[in-house]
Coordinates of C-alpha atoms in Angstrom, one line a residue:
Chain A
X1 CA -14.2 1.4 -11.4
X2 CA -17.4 3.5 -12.1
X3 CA -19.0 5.2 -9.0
X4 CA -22.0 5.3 -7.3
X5 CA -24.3 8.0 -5.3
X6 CA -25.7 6.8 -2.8
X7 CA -28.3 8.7 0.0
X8 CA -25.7 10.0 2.7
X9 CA -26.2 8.4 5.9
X10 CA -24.2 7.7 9.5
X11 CA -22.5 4.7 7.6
X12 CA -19.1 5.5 5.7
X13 CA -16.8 4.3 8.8
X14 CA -16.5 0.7 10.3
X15 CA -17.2 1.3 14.3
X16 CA -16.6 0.4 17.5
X17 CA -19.3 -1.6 19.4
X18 CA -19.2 -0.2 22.7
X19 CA -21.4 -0.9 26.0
X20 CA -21.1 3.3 27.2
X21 CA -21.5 2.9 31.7
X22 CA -23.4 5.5 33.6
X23 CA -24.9 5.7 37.1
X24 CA -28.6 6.1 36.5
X25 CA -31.2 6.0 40.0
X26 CA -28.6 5.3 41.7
X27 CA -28.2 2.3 39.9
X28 CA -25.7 0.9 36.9
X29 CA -26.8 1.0 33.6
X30 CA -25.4 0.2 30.1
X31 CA -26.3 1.2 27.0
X32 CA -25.0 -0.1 23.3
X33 CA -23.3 2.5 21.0
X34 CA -21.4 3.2 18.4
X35 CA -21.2 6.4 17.2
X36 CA -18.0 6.8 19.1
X37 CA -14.1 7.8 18.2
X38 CA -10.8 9.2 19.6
X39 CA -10.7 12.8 18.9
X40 CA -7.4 14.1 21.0
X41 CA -4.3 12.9 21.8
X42 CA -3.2 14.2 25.2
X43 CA -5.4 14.4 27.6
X44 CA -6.6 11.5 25.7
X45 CA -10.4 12.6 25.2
X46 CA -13.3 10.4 23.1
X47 CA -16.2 11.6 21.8
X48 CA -20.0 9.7 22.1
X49 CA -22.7 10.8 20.1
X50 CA -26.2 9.4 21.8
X51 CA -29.8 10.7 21.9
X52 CA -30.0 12.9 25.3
X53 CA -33.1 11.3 26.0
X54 CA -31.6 7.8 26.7
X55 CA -31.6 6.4 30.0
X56 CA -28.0 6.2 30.3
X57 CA -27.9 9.8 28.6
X58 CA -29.9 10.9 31.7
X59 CA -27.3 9.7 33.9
X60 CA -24.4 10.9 32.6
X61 CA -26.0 14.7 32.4
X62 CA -26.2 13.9 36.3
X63 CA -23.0 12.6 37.3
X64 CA -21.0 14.2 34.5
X65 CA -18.9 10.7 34.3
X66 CA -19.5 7.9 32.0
X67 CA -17.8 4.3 31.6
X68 CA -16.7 2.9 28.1
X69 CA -16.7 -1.0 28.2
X70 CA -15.6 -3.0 24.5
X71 CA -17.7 -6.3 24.6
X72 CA -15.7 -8.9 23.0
X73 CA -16.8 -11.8 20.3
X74 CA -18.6 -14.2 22.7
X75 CA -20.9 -11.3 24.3
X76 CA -22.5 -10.2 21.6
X77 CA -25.8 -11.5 22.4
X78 CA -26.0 -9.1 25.9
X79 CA -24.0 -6.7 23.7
X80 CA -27.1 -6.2 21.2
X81 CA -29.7 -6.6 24.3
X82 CA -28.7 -3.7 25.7
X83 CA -28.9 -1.8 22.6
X84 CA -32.6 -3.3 21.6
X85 CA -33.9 -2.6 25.6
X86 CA -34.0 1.2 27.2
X87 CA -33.0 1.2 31.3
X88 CA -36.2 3.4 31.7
X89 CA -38.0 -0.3 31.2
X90 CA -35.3 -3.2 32.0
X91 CA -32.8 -3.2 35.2
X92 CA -29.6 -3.6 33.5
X93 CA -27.9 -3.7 36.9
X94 CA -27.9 -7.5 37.2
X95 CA -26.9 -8.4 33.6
X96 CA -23.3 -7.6 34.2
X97 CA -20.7 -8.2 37.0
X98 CA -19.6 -5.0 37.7
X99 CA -16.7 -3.0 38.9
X100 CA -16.2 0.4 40.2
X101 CA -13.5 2.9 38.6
X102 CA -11.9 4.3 41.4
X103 CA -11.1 7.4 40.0
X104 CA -14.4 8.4 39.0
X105 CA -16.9 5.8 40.4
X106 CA -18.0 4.4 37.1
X107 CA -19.2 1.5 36.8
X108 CA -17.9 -1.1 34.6
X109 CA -18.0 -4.5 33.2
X110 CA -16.1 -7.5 34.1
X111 CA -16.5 -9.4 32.0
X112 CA -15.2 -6.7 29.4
X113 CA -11.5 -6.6 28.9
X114 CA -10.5 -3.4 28.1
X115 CA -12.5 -0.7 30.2
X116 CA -12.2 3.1 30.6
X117 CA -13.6 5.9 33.1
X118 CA -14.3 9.3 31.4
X119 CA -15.3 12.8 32.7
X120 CA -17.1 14.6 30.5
X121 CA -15.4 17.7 29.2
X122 CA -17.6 19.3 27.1
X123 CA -21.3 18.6 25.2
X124 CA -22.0 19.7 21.4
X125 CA -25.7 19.0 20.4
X126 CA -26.8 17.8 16.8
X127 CA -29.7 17.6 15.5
X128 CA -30.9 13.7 16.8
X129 CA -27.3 13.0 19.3
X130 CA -25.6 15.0 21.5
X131 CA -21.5 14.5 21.4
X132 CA -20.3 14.0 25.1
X133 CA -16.7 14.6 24.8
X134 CA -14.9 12.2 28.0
X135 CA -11.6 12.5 28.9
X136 CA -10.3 8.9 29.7
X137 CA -8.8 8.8 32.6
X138 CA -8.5 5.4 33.9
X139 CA -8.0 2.4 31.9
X140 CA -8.1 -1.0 33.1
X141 CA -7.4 -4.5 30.9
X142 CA -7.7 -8.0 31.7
X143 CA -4.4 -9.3 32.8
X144 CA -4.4 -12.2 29.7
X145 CA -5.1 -8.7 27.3
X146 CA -2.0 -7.2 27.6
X147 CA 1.0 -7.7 26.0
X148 CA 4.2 -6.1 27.1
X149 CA 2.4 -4.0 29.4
X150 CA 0.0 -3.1 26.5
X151 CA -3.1 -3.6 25.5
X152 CA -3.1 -7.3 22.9
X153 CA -5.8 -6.4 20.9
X154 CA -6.1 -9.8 19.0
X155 CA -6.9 -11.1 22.8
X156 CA -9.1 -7.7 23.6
X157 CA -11.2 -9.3 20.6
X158 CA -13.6 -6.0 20.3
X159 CA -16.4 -5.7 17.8
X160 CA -17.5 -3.9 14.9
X161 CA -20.4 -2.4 14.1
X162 CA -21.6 -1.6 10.6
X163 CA -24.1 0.1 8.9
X164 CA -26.5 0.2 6.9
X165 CA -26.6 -3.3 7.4
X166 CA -26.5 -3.6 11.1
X167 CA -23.5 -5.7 11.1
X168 CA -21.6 -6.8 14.1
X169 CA -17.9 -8.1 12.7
X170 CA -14.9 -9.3 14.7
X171 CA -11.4 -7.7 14.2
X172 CA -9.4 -9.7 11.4
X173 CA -6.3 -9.7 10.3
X174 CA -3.0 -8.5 11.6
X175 CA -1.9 -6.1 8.2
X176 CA 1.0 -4.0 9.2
X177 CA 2.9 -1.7 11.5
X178 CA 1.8 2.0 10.9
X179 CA 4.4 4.7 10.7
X180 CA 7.2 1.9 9.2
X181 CA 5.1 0.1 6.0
X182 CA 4.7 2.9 3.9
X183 CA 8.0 4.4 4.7
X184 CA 9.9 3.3 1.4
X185 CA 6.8 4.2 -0.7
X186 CA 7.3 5.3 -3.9
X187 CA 11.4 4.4 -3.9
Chain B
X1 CA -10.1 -12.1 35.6
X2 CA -7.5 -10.1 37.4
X3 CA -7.4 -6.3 35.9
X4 CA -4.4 -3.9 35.6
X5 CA -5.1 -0.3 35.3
X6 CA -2.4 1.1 32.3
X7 CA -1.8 4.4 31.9
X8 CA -5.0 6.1 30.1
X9 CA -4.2 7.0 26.2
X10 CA -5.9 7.7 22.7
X11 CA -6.1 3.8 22.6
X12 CA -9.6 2.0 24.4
X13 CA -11.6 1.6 20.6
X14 CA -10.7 0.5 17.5
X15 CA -10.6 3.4 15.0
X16 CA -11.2 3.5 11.2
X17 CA -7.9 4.2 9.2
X18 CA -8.9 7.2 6.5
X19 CA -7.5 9.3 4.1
X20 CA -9.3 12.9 4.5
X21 CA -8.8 15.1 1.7
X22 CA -8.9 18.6 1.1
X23 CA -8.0 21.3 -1.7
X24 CA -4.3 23.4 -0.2
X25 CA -3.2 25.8 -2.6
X26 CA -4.6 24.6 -5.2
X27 CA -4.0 21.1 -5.3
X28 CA -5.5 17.6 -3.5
X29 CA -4.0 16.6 -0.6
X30 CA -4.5 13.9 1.5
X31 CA -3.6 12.9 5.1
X32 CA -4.1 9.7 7.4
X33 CA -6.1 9.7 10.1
X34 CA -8.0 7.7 12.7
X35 CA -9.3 10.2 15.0
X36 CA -13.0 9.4 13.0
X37 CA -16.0 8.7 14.4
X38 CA -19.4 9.0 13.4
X39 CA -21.7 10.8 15.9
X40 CA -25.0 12.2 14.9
X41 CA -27.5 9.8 12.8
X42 CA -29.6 12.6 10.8
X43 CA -28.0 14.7 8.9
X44 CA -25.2 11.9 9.5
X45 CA -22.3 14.0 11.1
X46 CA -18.7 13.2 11.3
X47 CA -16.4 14.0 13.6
X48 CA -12.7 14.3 12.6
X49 CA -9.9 14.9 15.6
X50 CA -6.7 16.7 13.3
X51 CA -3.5 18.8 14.7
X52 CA -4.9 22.5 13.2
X53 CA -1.0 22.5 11.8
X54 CA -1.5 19.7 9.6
X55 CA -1.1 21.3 5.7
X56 CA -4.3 19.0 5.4
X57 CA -6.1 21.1 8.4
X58 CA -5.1 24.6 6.7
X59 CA -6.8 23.7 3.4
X60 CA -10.2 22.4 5.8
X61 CA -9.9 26.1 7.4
X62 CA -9.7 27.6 3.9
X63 CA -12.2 25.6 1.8
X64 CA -14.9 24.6 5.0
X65 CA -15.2 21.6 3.1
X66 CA -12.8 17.9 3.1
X67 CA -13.6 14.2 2.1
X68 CA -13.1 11.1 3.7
X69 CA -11.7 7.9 1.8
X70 CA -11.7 4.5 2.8
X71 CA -8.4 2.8 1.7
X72 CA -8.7 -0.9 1.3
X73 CA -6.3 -3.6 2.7
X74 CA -4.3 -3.4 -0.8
X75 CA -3.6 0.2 -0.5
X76 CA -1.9 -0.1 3.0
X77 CA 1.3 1.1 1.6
X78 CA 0.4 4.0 0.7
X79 CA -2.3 4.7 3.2
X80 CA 0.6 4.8 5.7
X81 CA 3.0 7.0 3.4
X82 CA 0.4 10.0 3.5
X83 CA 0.8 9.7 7.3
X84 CA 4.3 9.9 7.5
X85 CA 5.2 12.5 5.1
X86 CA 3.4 15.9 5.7
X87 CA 2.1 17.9 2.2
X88 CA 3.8 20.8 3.4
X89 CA 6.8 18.8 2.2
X90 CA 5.7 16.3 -0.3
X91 CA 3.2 17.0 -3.3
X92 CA 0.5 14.2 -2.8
X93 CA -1.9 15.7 -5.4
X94 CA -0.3 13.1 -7.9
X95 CA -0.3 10.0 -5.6
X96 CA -3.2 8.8 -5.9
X97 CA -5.8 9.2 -9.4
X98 CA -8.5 11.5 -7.8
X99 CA -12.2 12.6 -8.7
X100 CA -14.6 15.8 -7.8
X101 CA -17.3 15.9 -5.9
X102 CA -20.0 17.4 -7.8
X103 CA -21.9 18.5 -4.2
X104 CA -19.0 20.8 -2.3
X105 CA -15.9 19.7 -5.1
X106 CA -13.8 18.2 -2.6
X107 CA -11.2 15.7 -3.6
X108 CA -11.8 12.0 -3.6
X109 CA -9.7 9.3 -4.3
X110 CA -10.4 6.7 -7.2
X111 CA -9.3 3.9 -6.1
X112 CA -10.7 4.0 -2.5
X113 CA -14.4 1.8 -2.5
X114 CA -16.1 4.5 -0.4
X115 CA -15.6 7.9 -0.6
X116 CA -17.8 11.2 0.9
X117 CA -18.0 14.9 0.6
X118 CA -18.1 16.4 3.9
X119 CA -18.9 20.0 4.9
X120 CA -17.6 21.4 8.2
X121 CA -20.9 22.7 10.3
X122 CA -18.9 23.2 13.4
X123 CA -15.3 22.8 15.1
X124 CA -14.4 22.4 18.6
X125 CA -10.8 22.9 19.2
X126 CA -9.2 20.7 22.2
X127 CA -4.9 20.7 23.8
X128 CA -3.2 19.1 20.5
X129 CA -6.3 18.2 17.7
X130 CA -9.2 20.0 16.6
X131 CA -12.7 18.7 15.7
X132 CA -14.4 19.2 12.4
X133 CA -17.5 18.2 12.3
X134 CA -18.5 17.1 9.2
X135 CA -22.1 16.7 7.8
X136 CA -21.9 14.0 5.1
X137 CA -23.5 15.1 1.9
X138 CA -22.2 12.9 -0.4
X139 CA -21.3 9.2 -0.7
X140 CA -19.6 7.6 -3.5
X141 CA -19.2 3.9 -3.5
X142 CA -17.6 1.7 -6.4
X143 CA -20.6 -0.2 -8.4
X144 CA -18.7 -3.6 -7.2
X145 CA -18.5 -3.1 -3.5
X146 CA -22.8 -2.6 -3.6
X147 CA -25.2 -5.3 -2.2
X148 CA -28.6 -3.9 -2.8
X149 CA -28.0 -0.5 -3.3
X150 CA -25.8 -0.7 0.0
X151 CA -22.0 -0.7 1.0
X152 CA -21.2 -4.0 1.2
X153 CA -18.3 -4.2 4.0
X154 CA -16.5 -7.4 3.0
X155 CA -15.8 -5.5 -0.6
X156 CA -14.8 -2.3 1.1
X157 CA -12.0 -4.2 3.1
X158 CA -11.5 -1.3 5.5
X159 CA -8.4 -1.0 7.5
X160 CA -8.7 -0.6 11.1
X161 CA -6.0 1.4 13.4
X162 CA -4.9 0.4 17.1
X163 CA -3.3 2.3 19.4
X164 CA -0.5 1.7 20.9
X165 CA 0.8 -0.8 18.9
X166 CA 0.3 1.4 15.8
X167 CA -1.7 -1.7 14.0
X168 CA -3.2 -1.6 10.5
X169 CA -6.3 -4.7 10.7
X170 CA -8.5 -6.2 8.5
X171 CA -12.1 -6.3 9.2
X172 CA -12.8 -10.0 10.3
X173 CA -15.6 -12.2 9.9
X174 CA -19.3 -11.0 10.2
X175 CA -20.7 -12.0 13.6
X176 CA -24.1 -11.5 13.5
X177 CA -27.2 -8.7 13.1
X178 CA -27.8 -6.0 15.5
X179 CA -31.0 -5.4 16.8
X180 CA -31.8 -8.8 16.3
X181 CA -29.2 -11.7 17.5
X182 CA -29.9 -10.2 21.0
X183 CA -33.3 -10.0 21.0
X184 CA -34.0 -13.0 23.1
X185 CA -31.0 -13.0 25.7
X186 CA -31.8 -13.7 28.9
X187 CA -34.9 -15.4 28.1

């Protein structure tokens, strides 16, 4: 199949659509992102990569603690709200039933079924982001999400983002195990 | 909805399943990986969570350079064997039908869709994996699986990972446009 070049740009992954939780005036806020991914294993840490001068940016340089809350399919319409309006001009404190993390006083999202506090471990700045590296260390899933103690992921229903296209897609297909398809390979 | 906090893990997003390449002694090798996530939008940075033991890891160190590949859904198989079996013990430099990078020469492979040349600007090591950081200088994407001039994500097929069931996914139907199907919530 013959190639093409294309300009480089923050696009060659699918993502995670993410609402990312901070304490901001003393108030919850939430902020849509997806420049986000698991980095290390044990102590399970995540890294965000958002512009320090967000609203939510603000308050996580403060409190030095940060919420990650996957939306699923049916909020996607709040979901993209909070990534087209700042906190610095909407109160996002009312859009969301809330809960607080009791580990780290996060706040988080109901309505969300898979949730997770983070403390922020370390910062690395780039050139338009900053990476806040969180290690998760509460994790709370609706009841109805988990499967065997674990989280059901067809039930968690999270969304992905896209680009260039600005795409928000649902998780399809069930494939295959990993670590047991591809074991017989080549035989 | 009742919530149940689990024990916290590498497992609250969905992650991109990827094939990173690099040159080790000599040859391509390729490994699996999920730890992926984009996190600066300009130069587009990527940052890639890998054990520093990995044979793949020790060629990154060597070369400062490594690519990442998007397997499709047909190449799940495969995909899966280059996460089990380690190149320290298996030549994968004849698994897959590769190509060069003409920016940093870093191995790509043919029949992945997507493809890009990365070059490590920074790494920031943490208990078990390591970040590279990974400007994106490059993108190759097959002439087929363009709309536009852009990637076009249903023709890419990525595979998604989950944690901890070890799931390979499909990406699932398009939802809707981002900055744009929430524009009016609330209203």
């Amino acid at each position: 199949m013959a190639k093409v070049k294309v300009e480089p740009g923050p696009f060659i992954v699918p993502m995670p659509t993410v609402l990312v939780g901070a304490i901001v005036d003393g108030k919850p806020n939430f902020m849509t992102a997806a420049f986000v991914g698991i980095v290390n294993f044990n102590p399970p840490i995540i890294a965000c990569g958002l512009n320090p001068d967000h609203y939510t940016s603000k308050g996580i340089a403060e409190t030095g603690v940060f919420s990650i809350n996957l939306p699923h399919e049916g909020m996607v319409e709040e979901t993209d709200w909070c990534g087209i309006f700042s906190g610095k001009k909407k109160d996002k404190s009312t859009v969301f039933e809330t809960f607080t993390g009791e580990t780290l006083q996060t706040p988080m999202i109901s309505a969300c079924r898979l949730t997770a506090e983070c403390r922020v471990v370390n910062t690395v700045p780039f050139a338009i982001d900053t990476v806040y590296f969180g290690e998760i260390v509460g994790v709370h899933v609706d009841e109805a999400a988990l499967i065997d103690g674990n989280p059901n992921w067809s039930a968690i229903a999270p969304i992905l983002f896209t680009f260039p296209d600005n795409g928000y897609w649902k998780l399809g297909e069930y494939i295959a195990k990993a670590w047991s398809v591809g074991k017989d390979f080549g035989k």
